[in-house]
mmCIF file of C-alpha atoms and ligand atoms in Angstrom:
data_model
loop_
_atom_site.group_PDB
_atom_site.id
_atom_site.type_symbol
_atom_site.label_atom_id
_atom_site.label_comp_id
_atom_site.label_asym_id
_atom_site.label_seq_id
_atom_site.Cartn_x
_atom_site.Cartn_y
_atom_site.Cartn_z
ATOM 1 C CA MET A 26 175.598 102.444 138.391
ATOM 2 C CA ASP A 27 179.363 102.857 138.000
ATOM 3 C CA ALA A 28 179.425 102.649 134.216
ATOM 4 C CA LEU A 29 177.682 106.017 134.050
ATOM 5 C CA LEU A 30 179.971 107.697 136.567
ATOM 6 C CA PHE A 31 182.975 109.618 135.224
ATOM 7 C CA ASN A 32 185.726 111.473 137.012
ATOM 8 C CA VAL A 33 186.198 114.798 135.259
ATOM 9 C CA ALA A 34 188.769 116.461 137.556
ATOM 10 C CA GLN A 35 191.386 116.498 134.784
ATOM 11 C CA LEU A 36 188.946 117.842 132.236
ATOM 12 C CA MET A 37 187.789 120.587 134.621
ATOM 13 C CA LYS A 38 191.423 121.749 134.902
ATOM 14 C CA SER A 39 191.753 121.878 131.111
ATOM 15 C CA PRO A 40 191.178 124.934 128.925
ATOM 16 C CA VAL A 41 187.737 125.734 127.535
ATOM 17 C CA GLY A 42 187.104 123.678 124.415
ATOM 18 C CA THR A 43 188.997 120.595 125.587
ATOM 19 C CA SER A 44 186.950 117.471 125.096
ATOM 20 C CA PHE A 45 186.938 113.938 126.360
ATOM 21 C CA VAL A 46 185.212 111.118 124.510
ATOM 22 C CA THR A 47 184.284 107.786 125.997
ATOM 23 C CA ASP A 48 182.234 104.658 125.384
ATOM 24 C CA PHE A 49 180.484 102.976 128.248
ATOM 25 C CA GLN A 50 178.708 99.702 128.849
ATOM 26 C CA GLU A 51 176.795 98.310 131.795
ATOM 27 C CA ASP A 52 176.062 94.588 131.845
ATOM 28 C CA GLU A 53 174.641 94.434 135.350
ATOM 29 C CA GLU A 54 170.961 95.090 135.869
ATOM 30 C CA VAL A 55 170.289 98.803 135.538
ATOM 31 C CA VAL A 56 167.627 100.523 137.628
ATOM 32 C CA LEU A 57 166.807 103.872 136.079
ATOM 33 C CA ASP A 58 163.441 104.316 137.710
ATOM 34 C CA ASP A 59 160.886 102.247 139.643
ATOM 35 C CA ASP A 60 158.692 102.186 136.550
ATOM 36 C CA LEU A 61 161.471 101.703 134.014
ATOM 37 C CA LYS A 62 162.798 98.182 133.864
ATOM 38 C CA VAL A 63 165.932 97.917 131.770
ATOM 39 C CA VAL A 64 166.669 94.415 130.532
ATOM 40 C CA GLY A 65 169.960 93.383 129.052
ATOM 41 C CA PRO A 66 173.051 95.531 128.753
ATOM 42 C CA LEU A 67 173.056 99.290 128.369
ATOM 43 C CA ALA A 68 175.685 100.770 126.065
ATOM 44 C CA GLY A 69 176.468 104.274 124.988
ATOM 45 C CA HIS A 70 178.857 106.964 123.978
ATOM 46 C CA ALA A 71 179.515 110.352 125.567
ATOM 47 C CA ARG A 72 181.463 113.452 124.617
ATOM 48 C CA MET A 73 182.263 115.977 127.341
ATOM 49 C CA ARG A 74 183.433 119.451 126.424
ATOM 50 C CA ARG A 75 184.853 122.016 128.821
ATOM 51 C CA THR A 76 182.816 125.211 128.736
ATOM 52 C CA ASN A 77 183.275 128.492 130.606
ATOM 53 C CA GLN A 78 181.154 127.358 133.503
ATOM 54 C CA GLY A 79 181.321 123.578 133.392
ATOM 55 C CA LEU A 80 180.833 120.820 130.875
ATOM 56 C CA LEU A 81 178.580 120.248 127.918
ATOM 57 C CA VAL A 82 177.917 116.523 127.665
ATOM 58 C CA ASP A 83 176.262 114.873 124.709
ATOM 59 C CA GLY A 84 175.997 111.351 123.419
ATOM 60 C CA TRP A 85 173.689 108.410 122.972
ATOM 61 C CA VAL A 86 172.512 105.309 124.787
ATOM 62 C CA ASP A 87 171.196 101.993 123.512
ATOM 63 C CA LEU A 88 169.085 100.013 125.919
ATOM 64 C CA THR A 89 166.126 97.653 126.025
ATOM 65 C CA LEU A 90 163.148 98.359 128.261
ATOM 66 C CA GLU A 91 160.562 95.899 129.456
ATOM 67 C CA LEU A 92 157.172 97.524 128.929
ATOM 68 C CA SER A 93 153.638 96.306 129.383
ATOM 69 C CA CYS A 94 151.286 96.283 126.375
ATOM 70 C CA MET A 95 148.308 98.637 126.863
ATOM 71 C CA ARG A 96 146.027 96.352 124.867
ATOM 72 C CA CYS A 97 146.863 92.743 125.784
ATOM 73 C CA LEU A 98 148.712 93.539 129.072
ATOM 74 C CA LYS A 99 151.631 91.257 128.188
ATOM 75 C CA ASN A 100 155.182 92.380 128.904
ATOM 76 C CA PHE A 101 157.377 92.929 125.899
ATOM 77 C CA GLU A 102 160.873 94.216 125.185
ATOM 78 C CA GLN A 103 161.314 97.589 123.528
ATOM 79 C CA PRO A 104 164.805 98.417 122.245
ATOM 80 C CA MET A 105 165.531 102.140 122.384
ATOM 81 C CA HIS A 106 168.206 104.458 121.061
ATOM 82 C CA VAL A 107 168.173 107.852 122.753
ATOM 83 C CA THR A 108 170.427 110.872 122.419
ATOM 84 C CA PHE A 109 171.102 113.433 125.114
ATOM 85 C CA GLU A 110 172.794 116.789 125.550
ATOM 86 C CA GLU A 111 173.125 118.281 129.012
ATOM 87 C CA GLN A 112 175.087 120.916 130.903
ATOM 88 C CA PHE A 113 176.949 120.004 134.070
ATOM 89 C CA TYR A 114 178.211 122.647 136.485
ATOM 90 C CA PRO A 115 180.691 122.060 139.308
ATOM 91 C CA THR A 116 179.593 122.179 142.941
ATOM 92 C CA VAL A 117 183.238 122.452 144.062
ATOM 93 C CA ASP A 118 186.012 124.443 142.370
ATOM 94 C CA VAL A 119 188.505 121.852 141.106
ATOM 95 C CA LEU A 120 191.533 124.120 141.719
ATOM 96 C CA THR A 121 190.716 125.600 145.127
ATOM 97 C CA GLY A 122 188.458 122.891 146.584
ATOM 98 C CA LEU A 123 186.079 125.660 147.647
ATOM 99 C CA PRO A 124 182.347 125.506 146.974
ATOM 100 C CA ALA A 125 181.555 126.754 143.498
ATOM 101 C CA PRO A 126 178.986 129.532 143.035
ATOM 102 C CA ALA A 127 175.500 128.075 143.276
ATOM 103 C CA PHE A 128 173.418 127.753 140.142
ATOM 104 C CA ASP A 129 169.671 127.617 140.268
ATOM 105 C CA GLU A 130 168.801 126.707 136.716
ATOM 106 C CA ASP A 131 166.659 123.587 136.455
ATOM 107 C CA GLU A 132 168.218 122.346 133.273
ATOM 108 C CA ILE A 133 171.660 121.909 134.770
ATOM 109 C CA PHE A 134 173.125 118.842 136.456
ATOM 110 C CA PRO A 135 175.753 118.973 139.196
ATOM 111 C CA ILE A 136 179.317 117.715 139.014
ATOM 112 C CA ASP A 137 179.604 116.299 142.533
ATOM 113 C CA ASP A 138 182.192 117.242 145.168
ATOM 114 C CA HIS A 139 184.424 114.350 144.034
ATOM 115 C CA HIS A 140 184.475 115.904 140.544
ATOM 116 C CA GLN A 141 182.292 113.155 139.140
ATOM 117 C CA VAL A 142 179.663 113.354 136.441
ATOM 118 C CA ASP A 143 176.822 110.888 136.849
ATOM 119 C CA LEU A 144 174.886 110.403 133.624
ATOM 120 C CA THR A 145 172.193 108.212 135.237
ATOM 121 C CA GLU A 146 169.703 111.029 135.800
ATOM 122 C CA ALA A 147 170.278 112.533 132.357
ATOM 123 C CA VAL A 148 169.710 109.134 130.746
ATOM 124 C CA ARG A 149 166.607 108.478 132.877
ATOM 125 C CA GLN A 150 165.015 111.785 131.855
ATOM 126 C CA THR A 151 165.896 111.248 128.211
ATOM 127 C CA VAL A 152 164.382 107.769 128.207
ATOM 128 C CA LEU A 153 161.183 109.026 129.884
ATOM 129 C CA ILE A 154 160.777 111.701 127.214
ATOM 130 C CA ALA A 155 161.480 109.214 124.419
ATOM 131 C CA LEU A 156 158.953 106.649 125.650
ATOM 132 C CA PRO A 157 156.076 106.199 123.218
ATOM 133 C CA MET A 158 152.704 107.527 124.465
ATOM 134 C CA VAL A 159 151.071 104.287 123.430
ATOM 135 C CA THR A 160 153.016 101.178 124.341
ATOM 136 C CA VAL A 161 151.824 98.172 122.383
ATOM 137 C CA CYS A 162 153.603 94.844 121.880
ATOM 138 C CA GLN A 163 152.974 95.056 118.132
ATOM 139 C CA GLU A 164 151.271 97.721 116.077
ATOM 140 C CA ASP A 165 148.269 95.531 115.254
ATOM 141 C CA CYS A 166 147.895 93.919 118.694
ATOM 142 C CA LYS A 167 144.261 92.813 118.904
ATOM 143 C CA GLY A 168 144.110 93.114 122.678
ATOM 144 C CA LEU A 169 141.820 91.236 125.038
ATOM 145 C CA CYS A 170 138.138 90.472 124.519
ATOM 146 C CA SER A 171 136.175 92.903 126.702
ATOM 147 C CA GLN A 172 133.731 90.134 127.616
ATOM 148 C CA CYS A 173 135.743 86.970 128.228
ATOM 149 C CA GLY A 174 139.253 88.413 128.499
ATOM 150 C CA LYS A 175 140.759 86.091 125.918
ATOM 151 C CA ASP A 176 143.922 87.288 124.185
ATOM 152 C CA LEU A 177 142.592 87.844 120.678
ATOM 153 C CA ASN A 178 146.098 87.599 119.206
ATOM 154 C CA GLN A 179 145.772 83.867 119.811
ATOM 155 C CA GLY A 180 142.553 83.640 117.811
ATOM 156 C CA PRO A 181 138.939 84.733 118.063
ATOM 157 C CA CYS A 182 136.668 83.837 120.983
ATOM 158 C CA ASP A 183 133.045 82.730 120.957
ATOM 159 C CA CYS A 184 131.577 85.937 122.326
ATOM 160 C CA GLN A 185 128.873 87.746 120.348
ATOM 161 C CA PRO A 186 129.595 91.389 119.597
ATOM 162 C CA GLU A 187 127.940 93.526 122.267
ATOM 163 C CA THR A 188 125.057 95.694 121.136
ATOM 164 C CA ASP A 189 124.034 98.444 123.454
ATOM 165 C CA VAL A 190 120.304 99.223 123.188
ATOM 166 C CA ARG A 191 120.786 102.848 124.159
ATOM 167 C CA TRP A 192 123.208 103.399 121.307
ATOM 168 C CA SER A 193 121.038 101.675 118.725
ATOM 169 C CA ALA A 194 118.100 103.838 119.846
ATOM 170 C CA LEU A 195 120.248 106.913 119.441
ATOM 171 C CA GLY A 196 121.388 105.695 116.049
ATOM 172 C CA GLN A 197 117.759 105.365 115.043
ATOM 173 C CA LEU A 198 116.999 108.899 116.185
ATOM 174 C CA LEU A 199 119.972 110.304 114.319
ATOM 175 C CA GLN A 200 118.975 108.464 111.212
ATOM 176 C CA ASN A 201 115.425 109.772 111.438
ATOM 177 C CA GLY A 202 116.698 113.266 112.058
ATOM 178 C CA LEU A 203 118.898 113.134 109.005
ATOM 179 C CA GLN A 204 116.082 112.156 106.707
ATOM 180 C CA PRO A 205 114.778 115.055 104.645
HETATM 181 ZN ZN1 ZN B 2 149.689 93.447 122.991
HETATM 182 ZN ZN1 ZN B 3 135.373 86.848 124.222
#
């Protein structure tokens, strides 16, 4: 995804504190993850600041995901606005071309050996964290009937409510037990 790829060679040669601000937009289909289908364009804004060791990159992304409703199983579109802030460290020293000292911190992304920052992974992780635990097409989605499978958003079905004999027996016991 080229829209999320930035050459930062110039910025890496600049003094600490120098920043570079950019907007980006990707109209082609974006594949963030096998399970994350992005529909429509992805647009965002990034600010990159030169730090002692690398770059501090923050910004935001607007995108629309296609998710599947947990209740009625229909696909629906979920617009999302996510913000990110990540550290990027060089793998190659921009002045000497020699390998930069290795870093083993998990939270840090590499600036590749062509002095490029790729925001794809940072955006993917941010979107995964921002995903709602419960994905429903609408807050009051009625879901599918457990007996006939009809989508109850389109109206009621003819099924009788299920009564489980074991549970009504238990209910009886509880009721008896609660009586003084
Ligand atoms: Zn639904
Ligand atoms: Zn039914």
